[in-house]
Amino acid sequence: MKTIAAVILALLVASPVLARAESWTAYRIPQSGTSVDIPISIFTEQAGEPDGYGRKFRTPDGAADLTVQAVAREQGISPAAFLAAKQPPSGIVYKRIARNFFVVSSIRHDKIWYDRCNFTSRYVHCVLINYPAAEKRRWDAIVTRISHSLRGG
């Protein structure tokens, strides 16, 4: 019985998602004025740079990743047109398009992908998050905070 308890405890400690998002910081992209809160206690690894400006982050086990990105906004392009040009996969589960932002989400290969982009006159400010679908409940509050904190200059 002690062995089973030890294995469960080891799994809980090893999973970055199961550890609560205890430490957050505001990540900023100086070139575009993009700002977003990110849980640095979960996304501890840098994973490269996206197109435009920004940074990619991931969990130590690679099960989840976060991209914070800003790209120059083509003059006059709407959120709907921008999204269509990115050719998102079919079967989107959630889509909301407004005058100055869009949010889309779905499931692909046992992962939930969530993209939010806010539009200002010069830039499109985005967060893209991928995480295990089996851990959706654990991620809901984290994704919501990240999404609601996204701002553009």
PDB file of C-alpha atoms in Angstrom:
ATOM      1  CA  MET A   1       0.000   0.000   0.000  1.00  0.00           C
ATOM      2  CA  LYS A   2       2.883   2.383   0.771  1.00  0.00           C
ATOM      3  CA  THR A   3       4.311   1.682  -2.681  1.00  0.00           C
ATOM      4  CA  ILE A   4       1.062   2.700  -4.410  1.00  0.00           C
ATOM      5  CA  ALA A   5       0.871   5.879  -2.326  1.00  0.00           C
ATOM      6  CA  ALA A   6       4.484   6.684  -3.170  1.00  0.00           C
ATOM      7  CA  VAL A   7       3.865   6.196  -6.906  1.00  0.00           C
ATOM      8  CA  ILE A   8       0.779   8.435  -6.818  1.00  0.00           C
ATOM      9  CA  LEU A   9       2.662  11.105  -4.881  1.00  0.00           C
ATOM     10  CA  ALA A  10       5.573  10.926  -7.340  1.00  0.00           C
ATOM     11  CA  LEU A  11       3.197  11.375 -10.288  1.00  0.00           C
ATOM     12  CA  LEU A  12       1.506  14.335  -8.643  1.00  0.00           C
ATOM     13  CA  VAL A  13       4.805  16.040  -7.910  1.00  0.00           C
ATOM     14  CA  ALA A  14       6.194  15.344 -11.395  1.00  0.00           C
ATOM     15  CA  SER A  15       3.245  16.862 -13.253  1.00  0.00           C
ATOM     16  CA  PRO A  16       3.641  20.615 -13.732  1.00  0.00           C
ATOM     17  CA  VAL A  17      -0.082  21.033 -14.360  1.00  0.00           C
ATOM     18  CA  LEU A  18      -1.076  19.304 -11.140  1.00  0.00           C
ATOM     19  CA  ALA A  19       1.137  21.747  -9.286  1.00  0.00           C
ATOM     20  CA  ARG A  20      -1.007  24.843  -9.083  1.00  0.00           C
ATOM     21  CA  ALA A  21      -0.123  27.934 -11.040  1.00  0.00           C
ATOM     22  CA  GLU A  22       1.461  29.567  -8.029  1.00  0.00           C
ATOM     23  CA  SER A  23       3.812  32.027  -9.705  1.00  0.00           C
ATOM     24  CA  TRP A  24       2.646  34.367 -12.434  1.00  0.00           C
ATOM     25  CA  THR A  25       4.450  37.147 -14.219  1.00  0.00           C
ATOM     26  CA  ALA A  26       3.550  39.684 -16.871  1.00  0.00           C
ATOM     27  CA  TYR A  27       5.358  38.796 -20.088  1.00  0.00           C
ATOM     28  CA  ARG A  28       5.810  41.809 -22.374  1.00  0.00           C
ATOM     29  CA  ILE A  29       6.824  42.203 -25.984  1.00  0.00           C
ATOM     30  CA  PRO A  30       8.437  45.651 -26.083  1.00  0.00           C
ATOM     31  CA  GLN A  31       8.293  46.035 -29.886  1.00  0.00           C
ATOM     32  CA  SER A  32       4.485  45.755 -29.987  1.00  0.00           C
ATOM     33  CA  GLY A  33       3.321  46.636 -26.494  1.00  0.00           C
ATOM     34  CA  THR A  34       1.840  43.151 -26.040  1.00  0.00           C
ATOM     35  CA  SER A  35       1.395  42.089 -22.418  1.00  0.00           C
ATOM     36  CA  VAL A  36      -0.016  38.899 -20.896  1.00  0.00           C
ATOM     37  CA  ASP A  37       0.100  37.107 -17.550  1.00  0.00           C
ATOM     38  CA  ILE A  38       1.811  33.725 -17.725  1.00  0.00           C
ATOM     39  CA  PRO A  39       2.206  31.067 -15.026  1.00  0.00           C
ATOM     40  CA  ILE A  40       5.975  30.724 -14.787  1.00  0.00           C
ATOM     41  CA  SER A  41       5.538  27.883 -12.308  1.00  0.00           C
ATOM     42  CA  ILE A  42       4.013  25.825 -15.157  1.00  0.00           C
ATOM     43  CA  PHE A  43       5.645  27.115 -18.351  1.00  0.00           C
ATOM     44  CA  THR A  44       9.217  26.856 -17.155  1.00  0.00           C
ATOM     45  CA  GLU A  45      10.972  26.102 -20.454  1.00  0.00           C
ATOM     46  CA  GLN A  46      11.597  28.500 -23.331  1.00  0.00           C
ATOM     47  CA  ALA A  47      10.805  26.820 -26.629  1.00  0.00           C
ATOM     48  CA  GLY A  48      11.837  29.267 -29.319  1.00  0.00           C
ATOM     49  CA  GLU A  49      10.395  32.251 -31.099  1.00  0.00           C
ATOM     50  CA  PRO A  50       7.258  32.510 -33.231  1.00  0.00           C
ATOM     51  CA  ASP A  51       6.788  34.559 -36.389  1.00  0.00           C
ATOM     52  CA  GLY A  52       6.805  38.274 -35.667  1.00  0.00           C
ATOM     53  CA  TYR A  53       7.681  39.074 -32.062  1.00  0.00           C
ATOM     54  CA  GLY A  54       7.290  37.005 -28.923  1.00  0.00           C
ATOM     55  CA  ARG A  55       8.266  33.767 -27.289  1.00  0.00           C
ATOM     56  CA  LYS A  56       7.212  30.135 -27.055  1.00  0.00           C
ATOM     57  CA  PHE A  57       7.121  28.382 -23.678  1.00  0.00           C
ATOM     58  CA  ARG A  58       6.433  24.793 -22.641  1.00  0.00           C
ATOM     59  CA  THR A  59       6.055  22.623 -19.591  1.00  0.00           C
ATOM     60  CA  PRO A  60       9.110  20.570 -18.555  1.00  0.00           C
ATOM     61  CA  ASP A  61       7.465  17.375 -19.818  1.00  0.00           C
ATOM     62  CA  GLY A  62       6.457  18.981 -23.134  1.00  0.00           C
ATOM     63  CA  ALA A  63       2.784  18.097 -22.593  1.00  0.00           C
ATOM     64  CA  ALA A  64       1.640  21.718 -22.885  1.00  0.00           C
ATOM     65  CA  ASP A  65       2.912  24.821 -24.610  1.00  0.00           C
ATOM     66  CA  LEU A  66       2.145  28.521 -24.782  1.00  0.00           C
ATOM     67  CA  THR A  67       3.015  30.990 -27.517  1.00  0.00           C
ATOM     68  CA  VAL A  68       2.785  34.729 -26.959  1.00  0.00           C
ATOM     69  CA  GLN A  69       3.034  36.484 -30.302  1.00  0.00           C
ATOM     70  CA  ALA A  70       2.543  39.817 -32.011  1.00  0.00           C
ATOM     71  CA  VAL A  71       2.546  40.264 -35.761  1.00  0.00           C
ATOM     72  CA  ALA A  72       2.127  43.389 -37.829  1.00  0.00           C
ATOM     73  CA  ARG A  73      -1.501  43.928 -38.757  1.00  0.00           C
ATOM     74  CA  GLU A  74      -2.199  44.184 -42.445  1.00  0.00           C
ATOM     75  CA  GLN A  75      -4.052  47.457 -42.894  1.00  0.00           C
ATOM     76  CA  GLY A  76      -7.794  47.002 -42.612  1.00  0.00           C
ATOM     77  CA  ILE A  77      -7.772  43.226 -42.106  1.00  0.00           C
ATOM     78  CA  SER A  78     -10.593  42.085 -39.856  1.00  0.00           C
ATOM     79  CA  PRO A  79     -10.313  39.371 -37.214  1.00  0.00           C
ATOM     80  CA  ALA A  80     -12.495  37.105 -39.388  1.00  0.00           C
ATOM     81  CA  ALA A  81     -10.297  37.619 -42.458  1.00  0.00           C
ATOM     82  CA  PHE A  82      -7.094  37.149 -40.437  1.00  0.00           C
ATOM     83  CA  LEU A  83      -8.415  33.878 -38.986  1.00  0.00           C
ATOM     84  CA  ALA A  84      -9.551  32.627 -42.405  1.00  0.00           C
ATOM     85  CA  ALA A  85      -6.093  33.362 -43.848  1.00  0.00           C
ATOM     86  CA  LYS A  86      -4.527  31.145 -41.156  1.00  0.00           C
ATOM     87  CA  GLN A  87      -6.663  28.234 -42.423  1.00  0.00           C
ATOM     88  CA  PRO A  88      -7.594  26.783 -39.038  1.00  0.00           C
ATOM     89  CA  PRO A  89      -8.431  23.082 -38.964  1.00  0.00           C
ATOM     90  CA  SER A  90     -12.008  22.019 -39.518  1.00  0.00           C
ATOM     91  CA  GLY A  91     -14.143  20.986 -36.596  1.00  0.00           C
ATOM     92  CA  ILE A  92     -13.626  24.033 -34.407  1.00  0.00           C
ATOM     93  CA  VAL A  93     -15.574  23.461 -31.201  1.00  0.00           C
ATOM     94  CA  TYR A  94     -15.668  27.091 -30.025  1.00  0.00           C
ATOM     95  CA  LYS A  95     -15.419  30.217 -32.166  1.00  0.00           C
ATOM     96  CA  ARG A  96     -16.131  33.812 -31.257  1.00  0.00           C
ATOM     97  CA  ILE A  97     -15.280  36.612 -33.650  1.00  0.00           C
ATOM     98  CA  ALA A  98     -15.798  40.238 -32.659  1.00  0.00           C
ATOM     99  CA  ARG A  99     -14.783  43.603 -34.107  1.00  0.00           C
ATOM    100  CA  ASN A 100     -11.377  43.634 -32.403  1.00  0.00           C
ATOM    101  CA  PHE A 101     -10.588  40.025 -31.406  1.00  0.00           C
ATOM    102  CA  PHE A 102     -11.274  36.354 -32.033  1.00  0.00           C
ATOM    103  CA  VAL A 103     -11.115  33.204 -29.936  1.00  0.00           C
ATOM    104  CA  VAL A 104     -11.097  29.687 -31.350  1.00  0.00           C
ATOM    105  CA  SER A 105     -10.644  26.347 -29.662  1.00  0.00           C
ATOM    106  CA  SER A 106     -10.892  22.686 -30.502  1.00  0.00           C
ATOM    107  CA  ILE A 107      -9.331  19.281 -29.909  1.00  0.00           C
ATOM    108  CA  ARG A 108      -6.631  17.710 -32.084  1.00  0.00           C
ATOM    109  CA  HIS A 109      -4.553  14.617 -31.252  1.00  0.00           C
ATOM    110  CA  ASP A 110      -5.836  14.418 -27.642  1.00  0.00           C
ATOM    111  CA  LYS A 111      -4.878  18.050 -27.017  1.00  0.00           C
ATOM    112  CA  ILE A 112      -7.010  21.122 -26.668  1.00  0.00           C
ATOM    113  CA  TRP A 113      -5.761  24.051 -28.675  1.00  0.00           C
ATOM    114  CA  TYR A 114      -6.896  27.536 -27.775  1.00  0.00           C
ATOM    115  CA  ASP A 115      -6.056  30.694 -29.735  1.00  0.00           C
ATOM    116  CA  ARG A 116      -6.999  34.253 -28.872  1.00  0.00           C
ATOM    117  CA  CYS A 117      -5.908  37.254 -30.912  1.00  0.00           C
ATOM    118  CA  ASN A 118      -6.612  40.893 -30.048  1.00  0.00           C
ATOM    119  CA  PHE A 119      -6.379  43.510 -32.794  1.00  0.00           C
ATOM    120  CA  THR A 120      -5.006  47.023 -32.448  1.00  0.00           C
ATOM    121  CA  SER A 121      -4.288  49.470 -35.237  1.00  0.00           C
ATOM    122  CA  ARG A 122      -0.709  48.230 -35.802  1.00  0.00           C
ATOM    123  CA  TYR A 123      -0.518  44.691 -34.391  1.00  0.00           C
ATOM    124  CA  VAL A 124      -2.329  41.421 -33.857  1.00  0.00           C
ATOM    125  CA  HIS A 125      -1.548  40.236 -30.296  1.00  0.00           C
ATOM    126  CA  CYS A 126      -2.052  36.497 -29.752  1.00  0.00           C
ATOM    127  CA  VAL A 127      -1.808  33.698 -27.222  1.00  0.00           C
ATOM    128  CA  LEU A 128      -1.841  30.110 -28.454  1.00  0.00           C
ATOM    129  CA  ILE A 129      -2.128  27.362 -25.855  1.00  0.00           C
ATOM    130  CA  ASN A 130      -2.016  23.581 -26.331  1.00  0.00           C
ATOM    131  CA  TYR A 131      -2.618  21.211 -23.414  1.00  0.00           C
ATOM    132  CA  PRO A 132      -3.823  17.653 -22.765  1.00  0.00           C
ATOM    133  CA  ALA A 133      -7.579  17.271 -23.250  1.00  0.00           C
ATOM    134  CA  ALA A 134      -7.683  14.817 -20.354  1.00  0.00           C
ATOM    135  CA  GLU A 135      -6.578  17.668 -18.066  1.00  0.00           C
ATOM    136  CA  LYS A 136      -9.158  20.220 -19.236  1.00  0.00           C
ATOM    137  CA  ARG A 137     -10.610  20.949 -15.799  1.00  0.00           C
ATOM    138  CA  ARG A 138      -7.160  21.625 -14.377  1.00  0.00           C
ATOM    139  CA  TRP A 139      -6.395  24.038 -17.204  1.00  0.00           C
ATOM    140  CA  ASP A 140      -9.675  25.999 -17.371  1.00  0.00           C
ATOM    141  CA  ALA A 141      -8.757  28.714 -14.840  1.00  0.00           C
ATOM    142  CA  ILE A 142      -5.214  29.001 -16.186  1.00  0.00           C
ATOM    143  CA  VAL A 143      -6.359  29.456 -19.791  1.00  0.00           C
ATOM    144  CA  THR A 144      -9.019  31.952 -18.701  1.00  0.00           C
ATOM    145  CA  ARG A 145      -6.529  34.101 -16.798  1.00  0.00           C
ATOM    146  CA  ILE A 146      -4.031  34.068 -19.652  1.00  0.00           C
ATOM    147  CA  SER A 147      -6.716  34.937 -22.193  1.00  0.00           C
ATOM    148  CA  HIS A 148      -8.309  37.728 -20.147  1.00  0.00           C
ATOM    149  CA  SER A 149      -4.940  39.315 -19.391  1.00  0.00           C
ATOM    150  CA  LEU A 150      -3.879  39.664 -23.058  1.00  0.00           C
ATOM    151  CA  ARG A 151      -3.360  43.338 -23.938  1.00  0.00           C
ATOM    152  CA  GLY A 152      -1.849  45.182 -26.861  1.00  0.00           C
ATOM    153  CA  GLY A 153      -0.207  48.582 -27.029  1.00  0.00           C
TER     154      GLY A 153
END
